[in-house]
Amino acid sequence: MSITNNGISIVPSFSLEKPATVFNMTIAKGRFSFDPELAFSLEAKPWYSLFWFRYNLSPKQSKFNMNVGTHLGLNFVNIPFPNAKDSIQIQKTDRYLVLEIFPRYKFSKHLTMGVYYLRSHGLDPATLNALNFVTLYTDISQIQLSKKATLGISPQLYYLNIDGNHGYYLTSEISLSLQNFPVIIKSTMNKTFETKVEGSKPFLWNIKLVYSLKGGKIKP
């Protein structure tokens, strides 16, 4: 689970523009996994819900990994109540069907590189018809700053196309882990180079605190 001063979505050019909390969970068996992700504002209003089903095409211990996945995404937005005299709003749920492909290669314990592709299609009227998101992914991890501090950096160049409007961006996530300390400190920064995508901000950033709960096996 994580808490942040500014919720940034899976496509980093979009944000909630207010504090948020996100709950992630993974249930895995063999190469299959179910990865739900639930996001809320700190006012306890739902932001989005993702229900990922993923399959790893690569064998265990392989340096090359390739995941394919799909999810039904629910995005919650507030709209004015029709014909209301006061500023009353109601919550609308937009449904999206999403596909992803994520091939990557682990060059060493410190460096992984790959390409991530996501395509989203709106299932309801007045939603985004087609979203294509392609990113050049790099993960530089386990950088020892000291005996107790470890740094990770994940810079990404990406292209976004929404219903024919496109843009180019740079995003990076920095994480700091401390030995025997249960909370990981992360920060995401997103810079827009050129875009025609409505809602894109010139620059976004946040600070996020992540707490990992211990997992285990589910007995039948």
XYZ file of C-alpha atoms in Angstrom:
220
model
C 0.000 0.000 0.000
C 1.185 3.537 -0.701
C 0.262 7.128 0.074
C 1.250 10.133 -2.024
C 0.815 13.901 -2.147
C -0.240 13.681 -5.813
C -1.740 10.588 -7.405
C -0.091 9.839 -10.777
C -1.717 7.223 -13.000
C -0.214 4.277 -14.893
C 0.096 6.700 -17.822
C 2.244 9.316 -16.051
C 0.989 12.333 -17.990
C -2.288 12.148 -16.020
C -2.727 12.756 -12.310
C -5.423 13.134 -9.682
C -3.896 16.506 -8.658
C -4.550 15.732 -5.003
C -3.274 13.299 -2.336
C -4.140 9.640 -2.906
C -3.617 6.152 -1.568
C -3.136 3.038 -3.708
C -3.515 -0.620 -2.722
C -1.754 -3.298 -4.805
C -1.992 -7.050 -4.402
C -0.640 -10.061 -6.293
C -2.006 -13.596 -6.229
C 0.161 -15.911 -8.334
C 0.238 -19.578 -9.319
C 2.834 -20.795 -11.793
C 3.067 -18.289 -14.625
C -0.372 -16.784 -13.989
C -1.073 -13.874 -11.655
C -4.034 -11.753 -10.614
C -2.948 -8.208 -9.717
C -5.727 -5.895 -8.525
C -4.925 -2.215 -7.985
C -7.355 0.070 -6.141
C -6.801 3.839 -5.874
C -8.632 6.385 -3.725
C -8.317 10.032 -2.834
C -7.623 10.719 0.833
C -11.279 11.767 1.044
C -12.042 8.040 0.502
C -13.498 8.727 -2.949
C -12.585 6.048 -5.531
C -10.214 7.171 -8.278
C -9.694 4.000 -10.334
C -9.767 0.216 -10.014
C -7.707 -2.161 -12.173
C -8.102 -5.948 -12.194
C -5.060 -7.328 -14.017
C -4.742 -10.892 -15.288
C -1.149 -11.576 -16.385
C 0.814 -14.464 -17.866
C 4.624 -14.785 -18.003
C 5.697 -16.350 -21.304
C 9.292 -16.920 -20.160
C 10.687 -19.807 -18.094
C 11.925 -19.236 -14.549
C 15.471 -17.954 -14.041
C 15.544 -16.608 -17.607
C 17.232 -13.265 -18.218
C 14.603 -12.494 -20.854
C 11.075 -12.056 -19.566
C 7.878 -11.270 -21.390
C 4.541 -10.654 -19.757
C 1.183 -10.313 -21.476
C -1.826 -9.072 -19.576
C -5.333 -7.704 -19.724
C -7.611 -5.945 -17.320
C -10.998 -4.385 -16.948
C -10.340 -0.862 -15.717
C -12.852 1.289 -13.890
C -12.273 5.049 -13.837
C -14.417 7.139 -11.488
C -15.188 10.754 -12.410
C -17.485 13.389 -10.907
C -19.941 15.145 -13.217
C -22.633 17.782 -12.527
C -26.078 16.407 -11.707
C -28.405 17.191 -14.667
C -30.785 20.136 -14.128
C -29.654 20.638 -10.523
C -29.978 24.181 -9.150
C -27.105 23.664 -6.712
C -23.595 22.456 -7.561
C -24.480 18.810 -6.948
C -22.231 16.216 -8.510
C -22.702 12.534 -9.132
C -20.061 9.877 -9.672
C -19.787 8.280 -13.115
C -17.944 5.012 -13.779
C -16.156 4.639 -17.109
C -15.132 1.119 -18.152
C -12.005 0.346 -20.162
C -10.651 -2.878 -21.616
C -6.851 -2.837 -21.548
C -4.129 -5.043 -23.068
C -0.395 -4.933 -22.272
C 2.825 -6.503 -23.587
C 6.052 -6.159 -21.603
C 9.255 -7.763 -22.990
C 12.456 -6.980 -21.064
C 15.994 -8.277 -20.611
C 17.982 -8.406 -17.371
C 21.585 -7.541 -18.222
C 22.722 -7.738 -14.586
C 21.261 -7.484 -11.090
C 21.517 -3.712 -11.496
C 20.206 -3.176 -15.051
C 17.008 -4.249 -16.824
C 15.792 -2.776 -20.110
C 12.720 -3.357 -22.240
C 9.674 -1.993 -24.036
C 6.233 -1.647 -22.478
C 3.107 -1.353 -24.644
C -0.421 -0.696 -23.396
C -3.621 -0.287 -25.397
C -6.899 0.829 -23.868
C -10.371 0.905 -25.394
C -13.362 2.655 -23.800
C -16.485 0.521 -23.449
C -18.932 3.333 -22.659
C -20.172 6.361 -24.648
C -18.116 9.560 -24.199
C -15.020 7.636 -23.090
C -11.658 7.510 -24.848
C -12.001 5.299 -27.913
C -8.362 4.215 -28.282
C -5.299 4.923 -26.139
C -1.840 3.677 -27.153
C 1.058 3.993 -24.706
C 4.596 2.868 -25.658
C 7.581 3.354 -23.370
C 11.293 2.541 -23.541
C 11.828 1.074 -20.080
C 15.050 1.101 -18.047
C 15.410 -0.055 -14.456
C 18.636 0.655 -12.563
C 18.283 -0.993 -9.155
C 20.148 -2.029 -6.011
C 22.612 0.867 -6.091
C 24.352 0.811 -2.709
C 24.575 4.327 -1.276
C 25.768 2.973 2.075
C 25.574 -0.222 4.112
C 21.919 0.542 4.917
C 20.654 2.618 1.961
C 19.795 1.386 -1.552
C 18.779 3.548 -4.524
C 16.746 2.656 -7.612
C 16.095 4.731 -10.761
C 13.647 3.931 -13.581
C 13.861 6.489 -16.428
C 11.428 6.049 -19.335
C 10.875 7.796 -22.642
C 7.329 7.270 -23.872
C 4.881 8.035 -26.651
C 1.167 8.541 -26.013
C -1.612 8.592 -28.607
C -5.240 9.164 -27.614
C -7.810 9.138 -30.409
C -5.258 10.527 -32.885
C -3.757 13.158 -30.577
C -0.205 12.301 -29.591
C 2.649 13.452 -27.370
C 6.217 12.678 -26.283
C 7.288 12.553 -22.642
C 10.035 11.636 -20.189
C 9.251 10.128 -16.806
C 11.446 8.766 -14.033
C 10.820 7.087 -10.698
C 13.436 7.260 -7.946
C 13.213 4.965 -4.913
C 15.160 4.893 -1.648
C 15.164 1.787 0.557
C 16.644 1.633 4.049
C 17.692 -1.607 5.733
C 15.320 -2.775 8.488
C 12.940 0.096 7.665
C 9.545 -1.073 6.323
C 8.743 2.014 4.227
C 10.224 2.731 0.779
C 10.414 6.387 -0.280
C 9.637 7.024 -3.956
C 9.272 10.030 -6.226
C 7.865 10.169 -9.768
C 8.618 13.045 -12.138
C 7.056 13.521 -15.572
C 8.158 16.044 -18.215
C 6.220 16.850 -21.383
C 8.309 17.527 -24.500
C 5.611 17.987 -27.125
C 1.935 17.050 -26.977
C -1.526 17.557 -28.399
C -3.095 15.320 -25.739
C -5.689 17.231 -23.740
C -5.016 17.291 -19.999
C -1.234 16.864 -20.228
C 0.695 19.056 -17.787
C 4.146 20.525 -18.588
C 5.605 18.940 -15.450
C 4.281 16.574 -12.762
C 5.928 15.172 -9.650
C 5.064 13.472 -6.390
C 6.464 11.909 -3.246
C 5.172 8.457 -2.292
C 5.584 6.293 0.796
C 5.236 2.556 0.096
C 4.692 -0.111 2.752
C 4.919 -3.761 1.681
C 2.892 -6.339 3.551
C 4.348 -9.811 3.930
C 2.945 -12.396 1.557
C 2.477 -16.117 1.950
C 0.939 -19.238 0.462
C -2.805 -19.819 0.371
C -3.596 -23.343 1.463
C -6.435 -25.129 -0.395
